[in-house]
mmCIF file of C-alpha atoms in Angstrom:
data_model
loop_
_atom_site.group_PDB
_atom_site.id
_atom_site.type_symbol
_atom_site.label_atom_id
_atom_site.label_comp_id
_atom_site.label_asym_id
_atom_site.label_seq_id
_atom_site.Cartn_x
_atom_site.Cartn_y
_atom_site.Cartn_z
ATOM 1 C CA CYS A 62 -0.076 -0.100 -0.064
ATOM 2 C CA ASP A 63 1.126 3.502 -0.365
ATOM 3 C CA TRP A 64 1.035 6.114 2.385
ATOM 4 C CA SER A 65 1.590 9.812 2.120
ATOM 5 C CA SER A 66 2.264 12.258 5.048
ATOM 6 C CA ASP A 67 -1.172 13.847 5.518
ATOM 7 C CA VAL A 68 -1.035 13.144 9.173
ATOM 8 C CA CYS A 69 0.644 15.933 10.983
ATOM 9 C CA SER A 70 -0.153 18.307 13.609
ATOM 10 C CA SER A 71 -1.756 21.617 12.657
ATOM 11 C CA ASP A 72 1.264 23.470 14.151
ATOM 12 C CA LEU A 73 3.666 21.562 11.804
ATOM 13 C CA ARG A 74 4.555 22.585 8.380
ATOM 14 C CA VAL A 75 5.319 20.079 5.705
ATOM 15 C CA ALA A 76 8.011 21.129 3.347
ATOM 16 C CA ASP A 77 7.724 18.063 1.036
ATOM 17 C CA GLU A 78 5.513 15.246 0.714
ATOM 18 C CA TYR A 79 6.495 11.644 -0.367
ATOM 19 C CA LEU A 80 4.827 8.383 -1.282
ATOM 20 C CA VAL A 81 6.310 5.576 0.575
ATOM 21 C CA LYS A 82 5.925 1.850 -0.216
ATOM 22 C CA THR A 83 4.910 0.060 2.907
ATOM 23 C CA VAL A 84 4.500 -3.686 3.716
ATOM 24 C CA ARG A 85 3.165 -5.569 6.718
ATOM 25 C CA LEU A 86 5.730 -6.967 8.912
ATOM 26 C CA ASP A 87 3.746 -10.286 9.035
ATOM 27 C CA ASP A 88 4.120 -10.582 5.383
ATOM 28 C CA VAL A 89 7.983 -10.199 5.308
ATOM 29 C CA VAL A 90 9.288 -11.508 8.452
ATOM 30 C CA CYS A 91 9.069 -15.305 8.854
ATOM 31 C CA GLU A 92 11.491 -16.499 11.336
ATOM 32 C CA PRO A 93 10.766 -16.278 15.212
ATOM 33 C CA VAL A 94 11.172 -12.863 16.661
ATOM 34 C CA ARG A 95 12.611 -12.442 20.147
ATOM 35 C CA LEU A 96 12.592 -8.586 20.375
ATOM 36 C CA TYR A 97 10.162 -6.266 18.564
ATOM 37 C CA LYS A 98 11.127 -2.516 18.825
ATOM 38 C CA LEU A 99 9.113 0.275 17.420
ATOM 39 C CA ASP A 100 9.867 3.995 17.326
ATOM 40 C CA ILE A 101 8.092 5.430 14.257
ATOM 41 C CA GLU A 102 6.854 8.744 15.607
ATOM 42 C CA GLY A 103 3.229 7.903 16.214
ATOM 43 C CA ALA A 104 2.537 5.339 13.766
ATOM 44 C CA GLU A 105 3.214 2.432 16.193
ATOM 45 C CA TRP A 106 -0.233 1.322 16.383
ATOM 46 C CA SER A 107 -0.741 0.900 12.563
ATOM 47 C CA ALA A 108 2.505 -1.117 12.601
ATOM 48 C CA MET A 109 1.257 -3.340 15.286
ATOM 49 C CA GLN A 110 -1.831 -4.072 13.476
ATOM 50 C CA GLY A 111 0.262 -5.340 10.553
ATOM 51 C CA SER A 112 2.353 -7.627 12.650
ATOM 52 C CA GLN A 113 -0.197 -9.382 15.007
ATOM 53 C CA ARG A 114 1.176 -12.857 13.982
ATOM 54 C CA ILE A 115 4.726 -11.795 15.239
ATOM 55 C CA LEU A 116 3.470 -9.973 18.302
ATOM 56 C CA PHE A 117 1.272 -12.834 19.560
ATOM 57 C CA SER A 118 3.423 -15.783 18.540
ATOM 58 C CA ASP A 119 4.695 -18.555 20.748
ATOM 59 C CA PRO A 120 7.077 -17.939 22.271
ATOM 60 C CA PRO A 121 6.055 -14.251 22.583
ATOM 61 C CA PRO A 122 8.701 -11.663 21.755
ATOM 62 C CA HIS A 123 9.714 -8.801 24.173
ATOM 63 C CA VAL A 124 8.001 -5.823 22.818
ATOM 64 C CA LEU A 125 9.466 -2.321 23.426
ATOM 65 C CA ILE A 126 7.320 0.818 21.931
ATOM 66 C CA GLU A 127 8.189 4.437 22.145
ATOM 67 C CA LEU A 128 4.762 6.196 22.732
ATOM 68 C CA ASN A 129 4.285 9.891 22.748
ATOM 69 C CA PRO A 130 0.824 11.306 23.371
ATOM 70 C CA ARG A 131 1.528 14.141 20.854
ATOM 71 C CA THR A 132 2.768 12.155 17.986
ATOM 72 C CA CYS A 133 0.277 9.496 18.573
ATOM 73 C CA GLN A 134 -2.559 12.314 18.357
ATOM 74 C CA SER A 135 -1.257 13.076 14.816
ATOM 75 C CA PHE A 136 -2.225 9.551 13.814
ATOM 76 C CA GLY A 137 -5.674 9.998 15.384
ATOM 77 C CA HIS A 138 -5.288 7.866 18.632
ATOM 78 C CA HIS A 139 -3.993 8.085 22.199
ATOM 79 C CA PRO A 140 -1.010 5.876 23.365
ATOM 80 C CA LEU A 141 -3.328 4.245 25.988
ATOM 81 C CA GLU A 142 -5.297 2.972 23.113
ATOM 82 C CA VAL A 143 -2.072 1.228 21.892
ATOM 83 C CA VAL A 144 -1.454 -0.111 25.491
ATOM 84 C CA ASP A 145 -4.982 -1.321 25.939
ATOM 85 C CA TRP A 146 -5.250 -3.022 22.501
ATOM 86 C CA PHE A 147 -2.027 -4.895 23.197
ATOM 87 C CA LEU A 148 -2.767 -5.884 26.748
ATOM 88 C CA ALA A 149 -6.419 -7.108 25.696
ATOM 89 C CA ARG A 150 -4.591 -9.662 23.432
ATOM 90 C CA ALA A 151 -1.719 -10.447 25.701
ATOM 91 C CA PRO A 152 -3.046 -9.908 29.232
ATOM 92 C CA ARG A 153 -0.217 -11.614 31.080
ATOM 93 C CA ARG A 154 2.494 -9.145 29.912
ATOM 94 C CA ARG A 155 4.326 -7.056 32.529
ATOM 95 C CA LEU A 156 4.785 -3.515 31.917
ATOM 96 C CA HIS A 157 7.907 -1.490 32.551
ATOM 97 C CA LEU A 158 9.087 1.912 31.541
ATOM 98 C CA LEU A 159 12.716 2.081 30.374
ATOM 99 C CA ARG A 160 14.411 5.136 31.625
ATOM 100 C CA ARG A 161 18.200 5.984 31.550
ATOM 101 C CA ARG A 162 19.174 2.389 31.169
ATOM 102 C CA ARG A 163 16.826 1.307 33.985
ATOM 103 C CA ARG A 164 13.654 -0.351 33.974
ATOM 104 C CA GLN A 165 10.661 0.710 36.194
ATOM 105 C CA PRO A 166 7.655 -1.591 36.684
ATOM 106 C CA VAL A 167 4.429 0.214 35.851
ATOM 107 C CA ASP A 168 0.803 -0.401 35.466
ATOM 108 C CA ARG A 169 -1.630 0.881 33.000
ATOM 109 C CA ASP A 170 -3.078 3.474 35.339
ATOM 110 C CA ALA A 171 0.388 4.785 36.066
ATOM 111 C CA LEU A 172 0.965 5.078 32.403
ATOM 112 C CA ALA A 173 -2.223 6.937 31.911
ATOM 113 C CA GLN A 174 -1.057 9.401 34.465
ATOM 114 C CA LEU A 175 2.312 9.793 32.865
ATOM 115 C CA PHE A 176 0.826 10.321 29.429
ATOM 116 C CA GLU A 177 -1.490 13.012 30.884
ATOM 117 C CA GLN A 178 1.274 14.751 32.640
ATOM 118 C CA LYS A 179 3.997 14.620 29.978
ATOM 119 C CA GLN A 180 1.980 14.989 26.695
ATOM 120 C CA ASN A 181 5.105 16.106 24.719
ATOM 121 C CA LYS A 182 7.517 13.442 26.018
ATOM 122 C CA SER A 183 8.328 10.129 24.520
ATOM 123 C CA HIS A 184 7.984 7.026 26.822
ATOM 124 C CA ASN A 185 9.657 3.757 26.077
ATOM 125 C CA VAL A 186 7.295 0.951 27.196
ATOM 126 C CA TRP A 187 8.388 -2.754 27.491
ATOM 127 C CA PHE A 188 5.839 -5.375 27.288
ATOM 128 C CA GLU A 189 7.683 -8.326 28.931
ATOM 129 C CA PRO A 190 6.615 -11.775 28.414
ATOM 130 C CA ALA A 191 5.228 -13.492 31.496
#
């Protein structure tokens, strides 16, 4: 499919627009995945939708996702929707925040509070297999 950059905040100006060929990760990755890392400026949920076979495989991979309320908003969702969607399909995952080479256990409510308090900041969330 082709995707063009018409998802941007109203306060950002787009100098150029490009068509980018995209593929679903599930269609190109065949071997087992041990670590799944996403940092794609708000489009993480879309990528996760196209990689459900990988995300929910057995054995399950470690999943690290950078979530930022502001960039997620540019794509029409809130980062908690990503968290809730994933946890609904993998409820036994343990959540951690990764900060300065340290991990901090966290729950969904603490993430909600963090996303509310620091809307312009990116947060690395680790979904650890149980």
